[in-house]
Every structure is written in structure tokens, then in C-alpha cells.
Amino acid sequence: MRVNRPILIEGGRVIDPSQEMDRITNVLVEDGRIAAYDALATGREDVIDAAGKIVAPGLIDMHVHLREPGREEDETILTGTAAAVAGGFTSIACIPNTEPPIDTQATVEFIQHQAARADNCNVFVVACVSKNREGKELAELGQLIHAGAVAFSDDGAPVYDAELMRRALEYCRMFDKPILNHAEVRELTQGGVMHEGLVSLILGLGGMPSVAEDVMTGRDIALAGATGGRIHLMHVSSAGSVDLIRRAKGRGVHVTTEVCPHHFTLTDDSLRTFDSDYKMSPPLRSQKHVDACIAGLVDGTIDVICTDHAPHALEKKMRELDQAPFGIVGLETALGLVITKLIEPGHLDWSTAIQKMTINPATILGIDKGTLRIGADADVTVIDSEALWTVDPKKFRSKSRNTPFKGWKLQGRADTVIVGGAVKYRVPSDSAEHDARRPVRAR
Ligand SMILES: [Zn+2]
Ligand SMILES: [Zn+2]
């Protein structure tokens, strides 16, 4: 086993919601673990100067499409995990709508093997709910859990059959694993390209009404309530869904949810450009829905911020809007969008934002991550909260470039990313426009 030198992360503002910590201190990393706080340099450590920066538990993205196996023209496990660390993520959960889908032990093991070879970040496997993602027969969930699957999802598509969902929830309850569902009633969205509303009417484009999401969110909550199983609603985007989840949580239903940066930053108005980088599912909705997502983040209804990183090769996204595939990349812009659009305007404080990107997803997935407790795996993200930078897709480590945020000026990005005690990413020295730097505000 390769042994890394100890690392001393010096003088940063350490924000770890898992232990309600927010103070300026030194963090010592040794033997791949968090070894001590308030440690002083002895000369045997590699020192990382974190003065003026934020030191957080390594960020976790629980919703990433890595595309391998089967669609390596869009992304590979190597490029996807490289994009993850560049975005500040030390752990990701990959979604099983690959070709073939991740529905056997052998495929789970293939992902784990490729992730270990890539050696960028931790990759946790979400496996299929149904065999071959066909929505007919349950996959061998027990065997998949044995192989290391942390959750189940047929994302890309919903688990459509309510009886299948009920049995999946019952089965997973025994193992305390969540089902992650893409809530969409297809009869209501057929032929849809964008959110159904005034803008779709003006543009003459097929609509996907928000009620298509709400109806299945309601079904999933009812099934979770009836079975006692854990449902996690993916990429929530509608005011109705946020409201249903808020009420269900109030009744003690085991429901959690996540939101993606595009759903709290953009509206359906963007589709006026006819740019397919604004096409995703669920679609960008009206301001009312964006406001509801932000309100859900603020009051804790929404537990997690994730990306739904969905790379597509350029030639696919170049097609006409109605032919282009749904989805955008997100790993390398998420942190900047959270800081610029949630923290800077005062919607979320740092601790709450970090919580939704660390300990909350770790708790939902049941993984031993998302914390800087002494003895924990040394997964650490040092964040330069004041760096100003411009999103340039040409610089992405992802194989794909399909982002609606090209050219955006963002504040804040990952500076140094440590996974298992080894530095896996350092921001290139020429990449930030630091002229507008301000000192970090203490809380
Ligand atoms: Zn989805
Ligand atoms: Zn997805």
C-alpha cells in the first residue's frame, strides 16, 4: 500500500455540520484519516495553506451519470471522476442507466474496479430497481446489496409500476436502503420538450406540466407511508412536489429529496434561445417553482443539493431541440452556483449549504462519509469562497460540454481536494480572477 505523507491544512475556517463545527483551526491528516485539530507543523507534513479559505468535509454528489459502460463517447468513469474532484466532490453515487444497466453483481464490480483504477474519488453504486431497467421484475436486490450497492433507482425513467415500487420499498426496508425515484407521469409529459406554461405556449413547444411530477411524488409518498420504506425523490423541481414532501415529512413518512443547481437558478424563459443545453428532465420551470425550491432548501424540506450530471456528446446536443437528449453536465459548476446563488444572496448560510452536500447525502445513502470527525476518512474539500471565475466548458475535465452556464461569472470554487488522505486536485494557479478578493467573513 502506498503511504502518503501527513498533510497539515493550516489556518482555514473549518465548517463541519456533522459535528456543528465552525472555527478557524489546523487539521492534521495522517494515514488516510483525520488525525487531529489544532495541530502545529513539525516539518514532516505537507502543508496546505488554507488561510482565508473554507475547509469542509469532502463534498458528495449522490446523483451522477457516469455513462460507462456503454456510452463512453459521453463520459467514462475516468473522466467523470476527474470532473468530480475538479468540482470539489470526493464521493459520488453513480446512477445505473448505463448500457448494460447496473443490475447484476458483475456490473457493480465492474464499476468498482474502474473507479479504483481511475483513482480520483470514491464511487458508490446505485443499482437498478428492476431487471434491465424494464420496470417489470425486481432486480436481485439482495445480491446487489451484497456486491456493494448503496441504493436503487431506475432513473432516466421512473419506477412506473406501483406494485413493483411497493415491493421494492418493502424489500429495501429490511436492508435500510432507499429507493431513488424520478417522479414523472409519462402520460402527462408525452412529446414534451420543456415546462408547460406561458413560455411553451408562446414558443409552440410541447409541454411537461408540473403536475406530472406532483402526481408521482404523491404516489411515492403514499407507498413509502404504507410500507415504512425509504423513498428519496430525485431532482425535485415543482412547487407541488416540494409542498407534498414538506407535509409528508411532517407526518413522519420516510421521504427525502434533492434539488439540482439548474432548478434553483434558471427558469423556462431560457428556452427562448432554443439552446438544447436548457433541455433537461424534469424541465426548467417558472419562477414560482424556482422560488419554491429555494424555500424548500431554506426550511429543510430539501435535504440534498446534487447535480444530476448528465453528459451528452456534442453531436447529440446539436440536434433540433425536440430531438436532442435531456440533461446537462453539472459536476464542475455546482459548487460555484451554490455559493453564488444560495449563499451570497443569503438564502443559506455556509453550514446549511455544506450540510446538504456532505452529511445529508451520506446519511441517506448510509455511507461513512461527509464528516471531519477524528478518525474519519480524510476526504476534505478546501474551498476558495472568494475566487471569481468564468465557466469555460473547454476547460472541463468532463468529456462533455453541455452546460447552460457557459460564460457565467461565478464566485467560489474548489481549491484543493483530498481523497483518502491524498491530494487529488489543486486548482490551476492561473484559473481564478482574484482581483476582487475580499476577506472571509467569520460567522
Ligand atoms: Zn431523472
Ligand atoms: Zn438523473
Tab-separated table of C-alpha atoms and ligand atoms in Angstrom:
chain	number	residue	atom	x	y	z
A	1	MET	CA	0.000	0.000	0.000
A	2	ARG	CA	1.248	3.443	-0.864
A	3	VAL	CA	1.724	5.637	2.173
A	4	ASN	CA	1.131	9.340	1.808
A	5	ARG	CA	2.966	11.929	3.852
A	6	PRO	CA	0.874	13.549	6.571
A	7	ILE	CA	-0.877	16.731	5.453
A	8	LEU	CA	-1.436	19.777	7.638
A	9	ILE	CA	-4.279	22.000	6.434
A	10	GLU	CA	-3.361	25.265	8.062
A	11	GLY	CA	-5.425	28.235	9.158
A	12	GLY	CA	-8.703	27.529	7.343
A	13	ARG	CA	-12.226	28.118	8.565
A	14	VAL	CA	-13.331	24.542	9.249
A	15	ILE	CA	-17.059	24.099	8.715
A	16	ASP	CA	-18.298	20.605	9.531
A	17	PRO	CA	-22.058	20.437	10.119
A	18	SER	CA	-21.799	16.791	11.277
A	19	GLN	CA	-20.158	17.999	14.477
A	20	GLU	CA	-21.515	21.541	14.450
A	21	MET	CA	-18.029	22.906	13.985
A	22	ASP	CA	-17.297	26.349	12.561
A	23	ARG	CA	-13.950	27.713	13.629
A	24	ILE	CA	-10.513	28.592	12.352
A	25	THR	CA	-8.083	25.780	13.102
A	26	ASN	CA	-5.473	23.437	11.653
A	27	VAL	CA	-6.450	19.948	10.520
A	28	LEU	CA	-3.904	17.138	10.520
A	29	VAL	CA	-4.408	14.303	8.040
A	30	GLU	CA	-2.421	11.133	8.642
A	31	ASP	CA	-2.667	7.544	7.371
A	32	GLY	CA	-5.680	8.494	5.269
A	33	ARG	CA	-7.666	9.714	8.259
A	34	ILE	CA	-8.493	12.926	10.082
A	35	ALA	CA	-5.917	12.712	12.871
A	36	ALA	CA	-6.115	15.929	14.919
A	37	TYR	CA	-7.260	19.528	15.175
A	38	ASP	CA	-5.153	22.458	16.375
A	39	ALA	CA	-2.026	20.554	15.332
A	40	LEU	CA	1.145	22.502	14.626
A	41	ALA	CA	3.626	21.898	11.828
A	42	THR	CA	6.557	19.673	12.786
A	43	GLY	CA	8.306	19.688	9.444
A	44	ARG	CA	7.278	16.160	8.429
A	45	GLU	CA	3.944	17.206	6.889
A	46	ASP	CA	2.977	18.626	3.537
A	47	VAL	CA	1.410	21.950	4.487
A	48	ILE	CA	-1.635	23.324	2.682
A	49	ASP	CA	-2.184	26.989	3.383
A	50	ALA	CA	-5.927	27.376	3.864
A	51	ALA	CA	-5.862	30.857	5.378
A	52	GLY	CA	-8.874	32.804	4.126
A	53	LYS	CA	-10.421	29.597	2.802
A	54	ILE	CA	-13.102	27.193	3.967
A	55	VAL	CA	-12.245	23.635	4.935
A	56	ALA	CA	-15.227	21.312	4.533
A	57	PRO	CA	-15.806	17.570	4.598
A	58	GLY	CA	-15.324	16.260	1.064
A	59	LEU	CA	-18.431	17.093	-0.951
A	60	ILE	CA	-20.759	14.271	-2.007
A	61	ASP	CA	-22.840	14.215	-5.183
A	62	MET	CA	-25.430	11.466	-4.892
A	63	HIS	CA	-26.766	11.805	-8.465
A	64	VAL	CA	-24.192	11.378	-11.248
A	65	HIS	CA	-24.496	9.662	-14.627
A	66	LEU	CA	-21.047	8.290	-15.472
A	67	ARG	CA	-22.258	6.658	-18.741
A	68	GLU	CA	-19.728	3.802	-18.590
A	69	PRO	CA	-20.334	1.032	-19.572
A	70	GLY	CA	-21.882	1.611	-22.969
A	71	ARG	CA	-21.782	5.322	-23.671
A	72	GLU	CA	-18.117	6.145	-23.409
A	73	GLU	CA	-18.497	8.811	-26.107
A	74	ASP	CA	-20.336	10.925	-23.499
A	75	GLU	CA	-18.300	10.164	-20.363
A	76	THR	CA	-16.153	7.485	-18.782
A	77	ILE	CA	-15.594	6.627	-15.166
A	78	LEU	CA	-12.115	8.142	-15.551
A	79	THR	CA	-13.297	11.482	-16.991
A	80	GLY	CA	-16.409	11.686	-14.810
A	81	THR	CA	-14.468	11.186	-11.594
A	82	ALA	CA	-11.831	13.691	-12.764
A	83	ALA	CA	-14.654	16.197	-13.264
A	84	ALA	CA	-15.972	15.325	-9.810
A	85	VAL	CA	-12.761	16.185	-7.956
A	86	ALA	CA	-12.339	19.355	-10.030
A	87	GLY	CA	-15.793	20.335	-8.789
A	88	GLY	CA	-14.859	19.639	-5.164
A	89	PHE	CA	-16.536	16.232	-4.859
A	90	THR	CA	-14.708	13.434	-3.066
A	91	SER	CA	-17.568	10.938	-3.305
A	92	ILE	CA	-20.220	10.411	-5.935
A	93	ALA	CA	-23.042	7.947	-6.386
A	94	CYS	CA	-23.476	6.762	-9.962
A	95	ILE	CA	-26.878	6.079	-11.465
A	96	PRO	CA	-27.361	2.706	-13.204
A	97	ASN	CA	-28.897	3.704	-16.576
A	98	THR	CA	-25.793	2.554	-18.426
A	99	GLU	CA	-25.699	0.044	-21.287
A	100	PRO	CA	-25.997	-2.600	-19.966
A	101	PRO	CA	-27.664	-1.187	-16.874
A	102	ILE	CA	-26.155	-1.889	-13.464
A	103	ASP	CA	-28.474	-4.728	-12.469
A	104	THR	CA	-26.040	-7.565	-11.718
A	105	GLN	CA	-23.258	-8.161	-9.229
A	106	ALA	CA	-20.787	-8.355	-12.109
A	107	THR	CA	-21.695	-4.871	-13.349
A	108	VAL	CA	-21.442	-3.419	-9.825
A	109	GLU	CA	-17.992	-4.960	-9.557
A	110	PHE	CA	-17.004	-3.589	-12.972
A	111	ILE	CA	-17.860	-0.040	-11.819
A	112	GLN	CA	-15.945	-0.502	-8.573
A	113	HIS	CA	-12.946	-1.823	-10.495
A	114	GLN	CA	-12.940	1.057	-12.986
A	115	ALA	CA	-13.357	3.593	-10.189
A	116	ALA	CA	-10.417	2.120	-8.296
A	117	ARG	CA	-8.319	2.269	-11.462
A	118	ALA	CA	-9.301	5.885	-12.091
A	119	ASP	CA	-8.222	6.647	-8.511
A	120	ASN	CA	-9.849	10.085	-8.435
A	121	CYS	CA	-12.746	9.956	-5.971
A	122	ASN	CA	-14.931	7.422	-4.179
A	123	VAL	CA	-17.690	5.994	-6.354
A	124	PHE	CA	-20.738	4.454	-4.705
A	125	VAL	CA	-23.005	2.384	-6.893
A	126	VAL	CA	-26.733	2.878	-7.208
A	127	ALA	CA	-28.148	-0.283	-8.808
A	128	CYS	CA	-31.345	-0.862	-10.773
A	129	VAL	CA	-34.686	-1.428	-9.093
A	130	SER	CA	-35.858	-3.624	-11.979
A	131	LYS	CA	-34.100	-6.178	-14.159
A	132	ASN	CA	-32.664	-4.478	-17.228
A	133	ARG	CA	-34.453	-1.282	-16.083
A	134	GLU	CA	-37.562	-2.594	-17.774
A	135	GLY	CA	-39.845	-1.881	-14.871
A	136	LYS	CA	-41.294	-5.385	-14.904
A	137	GLU	CA	-39.417	-7.602	-12.495
A	138	LEU	CA	-37.399	-6.697	-9.403
A	139	ALA	CA	-33.640	-6.982	-9.852
A	140	GLU	CA	-31.765	-9.273	-7.437
A	141	LEU	CA	-31.668	-6.562	-4.806
A	142	GLY	CA	-30.148	-8.741	-2.079
A	143	GLN	CA	-27.239	-9.787	-4.291
A	144	LEU	CA	-26.712	-6.219	-5.447
A	145	ILE	CA	-26.545	-5.019	-1.837
A	146	HIS	CA	-24.070	-7.800	-1.124
A	147	ALA	CA	-21.946	-6.513	-4.014
A	148	GLY	CA	-21.979	-3.017	-2.506
A	149	ALA	CA	-24.981	-1.196	-3.996
A	150	VAL	CA	-25.984	1.626	-1.623
A	151	ALA	CA	-29.387	2.455	-3.134
A	152	PHE	CA	-31.681	1.568	-6.029
A	153	SER	CA	-33.059	3.577	-8.923
A	154	ASP	CA	-34.351	3.169	-12.475
A	155	ASP	CA	-33.597	6.887	-13.110
A	156	GLY	CA	-33.656	8.012	-16.626
A	157	ALA	CA	-37.139	6.618	-16.148
A	158	PRO	CA	-39.495	6.370	-13.178
A	159	VAL	CA	-40.353	3.109	-11.440
A	160	TYR	CA	-43.670	3.128	-13.193
A	161	ASP	CA	-45.474	0.096	-11.814
A	162	ALA	CA	-46.860	0.953	-8.375
A	163	GLU	CA	-46.838	-2.679	-7.268
A	164	LEU	CA	-43.176	-3.015	-8.247
A	165	MET	CA	-42.398	0.149	-6.279
A	166	ARG	CA	-44.306	-1.180	-3.289
A	167	ARG	CA	-42.368	-4.452	-3.305
A	168	ALA	CA	-39.054	-2.641	-3.785
A	169	LEU	CA	-39.789	-0.412	-0.789
A	170	GLU	CA	-40.790	-3.410	1.332
A	171	TYR	CA	-37.692	-5.348	0.358
A	172	CYS	CA	-35.279	-2.446	0.829
A	173	ARG	CA	-36.774	-1.636	4.189
A	174	MET	CA	-35.232	-4.857	5.528
A	175	PHE	CA	-31.801	-3.595	4.459
A	176	ASP	CA	-32.461	0.064	5.295
A	177	LYS	CA	-31.694	1.099	1.696
A	178	PRO	CA	-33.510	3.929	-0.084
A	179	ILE	CA	-35.240	3.830	-3.452
A	180	LEU	CA	-34.377	6.902	-5.513
A	181	ASN	CA	-37.169	7.739	-7.931
A	182	HIS	CA	-37.503	10.027	-10.929
A	183	ALA	CA	-41.092	11.193	-10.424
A	184	GLU	CA	-42.845	11.695	-13.747
A	185	VAL	CA	-46.186	10.512	-15.039
A	186	ARG	CA	-45.438	9.860	-18.687
A	187	GLU	CA	-48.990	10.178	-19.995
A	188	LEU	CA	-48.793	13.833	-18.984
A	189	THR	CA	-45.375	14.609	-20.492
A	190	GLN	CA	-45.515	12.703	-23.776
A	191	GLY	CA	-43.955	14.722	-26.593
A	192	GLY	CA	-42.845	17.348	-24.084
A	193	VAL	CA	-39.644	19.308	-24.504
A	194	MET	CA	-39.970	21.915	-21.775
A	195	HIS	CA	-42.127	23.015	-18.821
A	196	GLU	CA	-45.754	23.529	-19.787
A	197	GLY	CA	-46.670	27.163	-19.260
A	198	LEU	CA	-46.841	30.538	-20.900
A	199	VAL	CA	-43.393	30.213	-22.487
A	200	SER	CA	-44.097	26.793	-24.045
A	201	LEU	CA	-47.331	28.229	-25.396
A	202	ILE	CA	-45.560	31.215	-26.953
A	203	LEU	CA	-42.768	29.078	-28.406
A	204	GLY	CA	-45.147	26.380	-29.608
A	205	LEU	CA	-43.120	23.655	-27.903
A	206	GLY	CA	-44.564	20.526	-26.285
A	207	GLY	CA	-45.069	20.975	-22.561
A	208	MET	CA	-44.266	18.871	-19.495
A	209	PRO	CA	-46.655	20.098	-16.799
A	210	SER	CA	-45.503	20.264	-13.199
A	211	VAL	CA	-48.460	18.129	-12.177
A	212	ALA	CA	-46.765	15.183	-13.946
A	213	GLU	CA	-44.129	15.355	-11.216
A	214	ASP	CA	-46.579	16.047	-8.407
A	215	VAL	CA	-48.782	13.039	-9.140
A	216	MET	CA	-45.949	10.545	-8.887
A	217	THR	CA	-44.427	12.313	-5.892
A	218	GLY	CA	-47.768	11.832	-4.173
A	219	ARG	CA	-47.898	8.163	-5.163
A	220	ASP	CA	-44.377	7.521	-3.890
A	221	ILE	CA	-45.099	9.222	-0.580
A	222	ALA	CA	-48.243	7.124	-0.147
A	223	LEU	CA	-46.313	3.914	-0.883
A	224	ALA	CA	-43.473	4.869	1.459
A	225	GLY	CA	-46.036	5.628	4.159
A	226	ALA	CA	-47.819	2.315	3.610
A	227	THR	CA	-44.646	0.191	3.597
A	228	GLY	CA	-42.436	2.070	6.034
A	229	GLY	CA	-39.755	2.028	3.322
A	230	ARG	CA	-37.471	4.931	2.438
A	231	ILE	CA	-38.230	6.931	-0.696
A	232	HIS	CA	-35.839	9.593	-1.991
A	233	LEU	CA	-37.340	11.827	-4.659
A	234	MET	CA	-34.741	12.813	-7.215
A	235	HIS	CA	-34.252	16.260	-8.758
A	236	VAL	CA	-37.371	17.873	-7.286
A	237	SER	CA	-38.431	20.823	-9.444
A	238	SER	CA	-42.072	21.670	-8.814
A	239	ALA	CA	-43.775	23.719	-6.115
A	240	GLY	CA	-46.373	20.979	-5.751
A	241	SER	CA	-43.761	18.295	-5.052
A	242	VAL	CA	-41.936	20.448	-2.514
A	243	ASP	CA	-45.230	21.028	-0.724
A	244	LEU	CA	-46.179	17.317	-0.741
A	245	ILE	CA	-42.761	16.333	0.631
A	246	ARG	CA	-42.927	19.027	3.326
A	247	ARG	CA	-46.285	17.711	4.551
A	248	ALA	CA	-45.195	14.068	4.349
A	249	LYS	CA	-42.109	14.783	6.446
A	250	GLY	CA	-44.392	16.438	8.967
A	251	ARG	CA	-46.333	13.162	9.251
A	252	GLY	CA	-43.158	11.140	9.732
A	253	VAL	CA	-43.056	9.451	6.312
A	254	HIS	CA	-39.522	8.328	5.411
A	255	VAL	CA	-39.120	10.687	2.481
A	256	THR	CA	-36.087	12.716	1.474
A	257	THR	CA	-35.351	14.815	-1.575
A	258	GLU	CA	-32.725	16.651	-3.577
A	259	VAL	CA	-32.555	19.635	-5.915
A	260	CYS	CA	-30.118	20.433	-8.723
A	261	PRO	CA	-28.488	23.853	-9.235
A	262	HIS	CA	-30.281	24.449	-12.557
A	263	HIS	CA	-33.629	24.172	-10.817
A	264	PHE	CA	-32.830	26.944	-8.349
A	265	THR	CA	-31.054	29.222	-10.844
A	266	LEU	CA	-32.867	29.082	-14.191
A	267	THR	CA	-36.423	29.355	-15.493
A	268	ASP	CA	-38.242	28.148	-18.610
A	269	ASP	CA	-37.636	31.603	-20.065
A	270	SER	CA	-34.166	30.335	-21.084
A	271	LEU	CA	-35.779	28.080	-23.712
A	272	ARG	CA	-36.458	31.191	-25.815
A	273	THR	CA	-32.880	30.668	-27.057
A	274	PHE	CA	-33.849	27.189	-28.370
A	275	ASP	CA	-30.479	26.059	-26.959
A	276	SER	CA	-30.664	22.361	-26.058
A	277	ASP	CA	-28.357	22.974	-23.094
A	278	TYR	CA	-31.513	24.233	-21.373
A	279	LYS	CA	-33.300	20.954	-22.037
A	280	MET	CA	-33.431	18.521	-19.143
A	281	SER	CA	-35.934	16.358	-17.323
A	282	PRO	CA	-37.569	17.489	-15.168
A	283	PRO	CA	-37.526	20.718	-17.164
A	284	LEU	CA	-36.672	24.251	-16.090
A	285	ARG	CA	-39.889	25.664	-14.692
A	286	SER	CA	-41.330	29.105	-13.976
A	287	GLN	CA	-40.110	31.483	-11.271
A	288	LYS	CA	-42.835	30.302	-8.891
A	289	HIS	CA	-41.306	26.806	-8.912
A	290	VAL	CA	-37.754	28.139	-8.571
A	291	ASP	CA	-38.860	30.119	-5.524
A	292	ALA	CA	-40.492	27.002	-4.070
A	293	CYS	CA	-37.263	25.045	-4.485
A	294	ILE	CA	-35.313	27.762	-2.689
A	295	ALA	CA	-37.932	27.876	0.074
A	296	GLY	CA	-37.626	24.093	0.388
A	297	LEU	CA	-33.863	24.394	0.756
A	298	VAL	CA	-34.245	27.110	3.368
A	299	ASP	CA	-36.796	25.312	5.573
A	300	GLY	CA	-35.085	21.909	5.320
A	301	THR	CA	-37.710	20.191	3.187
A	302	ILE	CA	-34.980	19.659	0.585
A	303	ASP	CA	-32.187	17.642	2.180
A	304	VAL	CA	-29.610	17.490	-0.572
A	305	ILE	CA	-28.064	19.502	-3.392
A	306	CYS	CA	-26.874	17.207	-6.203
A	307	THR	CA	-26.060	17.717	-9.869
A	308	ASP	CA	-27.844	15.052	-11.973
A	309	HIS	CA	-24.639	15.321	-14.040
A	310	ALA	CA	-25.844	14.022	-17.422
A	311	PRO	CA	-23.148	14.286	-20.089
A	312	HIS	CA	-24.064	14.059	-23.769
A	313	ALA	CA	-21.604	14.264	-26.646
A	314	LEU	CA	-21.787	17.474	-28.681
A	315	GLU	CA	-23.312	15.894	-31.805
A	316	LYS	CA	-26.285	14.669	-29.779
A	317	LYS	CA	-26.991	18.042	-28.201
A	318	MET	CA	-26.547	19.747	-31.617
A	319	ARG	CA	-29.779	18.175	-32.857
A	320	GLU	CA	-33.006	20.150	-33.069
A	321	LEU	CA	-34.438	20.919	-29.646
A	322	ASP	CA	-37.161	18.275	-29.867
A	323	GLN	CA	-34.624	15.608	-30.951
A	324	ALA	CA	-31.817	16.480	-28.539
A	325	PRO	CA	-31.476	14.319	-25.410
A	326	PHE	CA	-32.447	15.605	-21.954
A	327	GLY	CA	-29.724	16.528	-19.476
A	328	ILE	CA	-26.733	18.736	-18.675
A	329	VAL	CA	-23.337	18.317	-17.028
A	330	GLY	CA	-23.080	19.696	-13.518
A	331	LEU	CA	-20.087	18.480	-11.542
A	332	GLU	CA	-17.783	21.388	-12.336
A	333	THR	CA	-20.272	24.210	-11.806
A	334	ALA	CA	-22.365	23.067	-8.814
A	335	LEU	CA	-20.237	24.478	-6.007
A	336	GLY	CA	-19.875	27.880	-7.684
A	337	LEU	CA	-23.625	28.043	-8.277
A	338	VAL	CA	-24.393	27.144	-4.654
A	339	ILE	CA	-22.087	29.887	-3.403
A	340	THR	CA	-23.168	32.491	-5.963
A	341	LYS	CA	-26.904	31.804	-5.968
A	342	LEU	CA	-27.677	30.458	-2.488
A	343	ILE	CA	-25.008	31.575	-0.020
A	344	GLU	CA	-24.089	35.042	-1.343
A	345	PRO	CA	-27.738	36.227	-1.615
A	346	GLY	CA	-28.313	34.962	1.937
A	347	HIS	CA	-30.719	32.089	1.267
A	348	LEU	CA	-28.452	29.562	3.011
A	349	ASP	CA	-25.607	30.005	5.467
A	350	TRP	CA	-22.380	28.113	4.826
A	351	SER	CA	-23.069	25.397	7.345
A	352	THR	CA	-26.511	24.588	5.925
A	353	ALA	CA	-25.241	24.555	2.350
A	354	ILE	CA	-22.317	22.276	3.226
A	355	GLN	CA	-24.660	20.017	5.194
A	356	LYS	CA	-26.750	19.439	2.067
A	357	MET	CA	-23.613	18.462	0.135
A	358	THR	CA	-21.941	16.292	2.783
A	359	ILE	CA	-23.560	14.666	5.809
A	360	ASN	CA	-27.118	14.687	4.447
A	361	PRO	CA	-26.410	12.662	1.305
A	362	ALA	CA	-24.085	10.405	3.340
A	363	THR	CA	-26.871	9.703	5.819
A	364	ILE	CA	-29.424	8.959	3.080
A	365	LEU	CA	-27.023	6.570	1.333
A	366	GLY	CA	-25.858	5.059	4.621
A	367	ILE	CA	-22.188	5.655	3.797
A	368	ASP	CA	-19.470	6.511	6.272
A	369	LYS	CA	-18.618	9.864	4.683
A	370	GLY	CA	-19.446	13.540	4.940
A	371	THR	CA	-17.667	14.266	8.219
A	372	LEU	CA	-14.325	15.525	9.511
A	373	ARG	CA	-14.605	13.714	12.836
A	374	ILE	CA	-11.310	12.443	14.235
A	375	GLY	CA	-10.739	9.014	12.735
A	376	ALA	CA	-12.944	9.596	9.681
A	377	ASP	CA	-11.635	9.008	6.150
A	378	ALA	CA	-9.609	12.061	5.177
A	379	ASP	CA	-11.887	13.316	2.394
A	380	VAL	CA	-11.570	17.098	2.529
A	381	THR	CA	-12.556	19.942	0.217
A	382	VAL	CA	-10.769	23.249	0.667
A	383	ILE	CA	-12.989	25.926	-0.858
A	384	ASP	CA	-11.824	29.298	-2.112
A	385	SER	CA	-15.059	31.122	-1.390
A	386	GLU	CA	-13.916	34.423	-2.891
A	387	ALA	CA	-12.397	33.278	-6.187
A	388	LEU	CA	-14.149	34.803	-9.176
A	389	TRP	CA	-14.074	32.705	-12.313
A	390	THR	CA	-15.809	32.306	-15.630
A	391	VAL	CA	-17.342	28.995	-16.680
A	392	ASP	CA	-15.395	27.838	-19.726
A	393	PRO	CA	-16.623	24.415	-20.917
A	394	LYS	CA	-13.380	23.951	-22.877
A	395	LYS	CA	-11.612	23.629	-19.543
A	396	PHE	CA	-13.955	20.937	-18.209
A	397	ARG	CA	-12.465	17.597	-17.293
A	398	SER	CA	-15.769	16.008	-18.209
A	399	LYS	CA	-15.835	14.546	-21.695
A	400	SER	CA	-18.991	16.537	-22.428
A	401	ARG	CA	-19.641	20.271	-22.557
A	402	ASN	CA	-23.431	20.506	-22.345
A	403	THR	CA	-23.827	23.249	-19.766
A	404	PRO	CA	-26.280	26.150	-19.754
A	405	PHE	CA	-23.836	28.067	-17.551
A	406	LYS	CA	-21.170	28.686	-20.210
A	407	GLY	CA	-19.760	32.161	-19.810
A	408	TRP	CA	-21.318	32.665	-16.368
A	409	LYS	CA	-19.245	34.517	-13.794
A	410	LEU	CA	-19.274	32.541	-10.576
A	411	GLN	CA	-17.887	33.135	-7.141
A	412	GLY	CA	-16.186	30.323	-5.246
A	413	ARG	CA	-14.678	27.033	-6.284
A	414	ALA	CA	-12.741	24.034	-5.027
A	415	ASP	CA	-9.141	24.947	-4.260
A	416	THR	CA	-7.695	21.667	-3.003
A	417	VAL	CA	-9.423	18.288	-2.860
A	418	ILE	CA	-8.131	15.460	-0.678
A	419	VAL	CA	-9.484	11.919	-1.023
A	420	GLY	CA	-8.427	9.273	1.486
A	421	GLY	CA	-5.511	11.405	2.627
A	422	ALA	CA	-4.112	12.066	-0.869
A	423	VAL	CA	-4.374	15.328	-2.794
A	424	LYS	CA	-6.415	14.572	-5.935
A	425	TYR	CA	-6.972	18.094	-7.188
A	426	ARG	CA	-5.406	21.542	-6.883
A	427	VAL	CA	-6.899	24.493	-8.692
A	428	PRO	CA	-4.621	25.663	-11.532
A	429	SER	CA	-2.876	28.822	-10.378
A	430	ASP	CA	-3.956	30.899	-13.402
A	431	SER	CA	-7.631	29.968	-13.294
A	432	ALA	CA	-9.202	32.442	-10.918
A	433	GLU	CA	-9.662	36.169	-11.242
A	434	HIS	CA	-8.622	37.119	-7.777
A	435	ASP	CA	-8.595	40.903	-8.151
A	436	ALA	CA	-11.919	41.287	-6.362
A	437	ARG	CA	-10.932	39.241	-3.346
A	438	ARG	CA	-12.455	40.033	-0.032
A	439	PRO	CA	-11.506	38.515	3.310
A	440	VAL	CA	-13.534	35.576	4.582
A	441	ARG	CA	-16.178	36.710	6.987
A	442	ALA	CA	-16.260	34.923	10.291
A	443	ARG	CA	-19.715	33.872	11.353
B	1	ZN	ZN	-34.160	11.669	-13.686
B	2	ZN	ZN	-30.575	11.528	-13.382
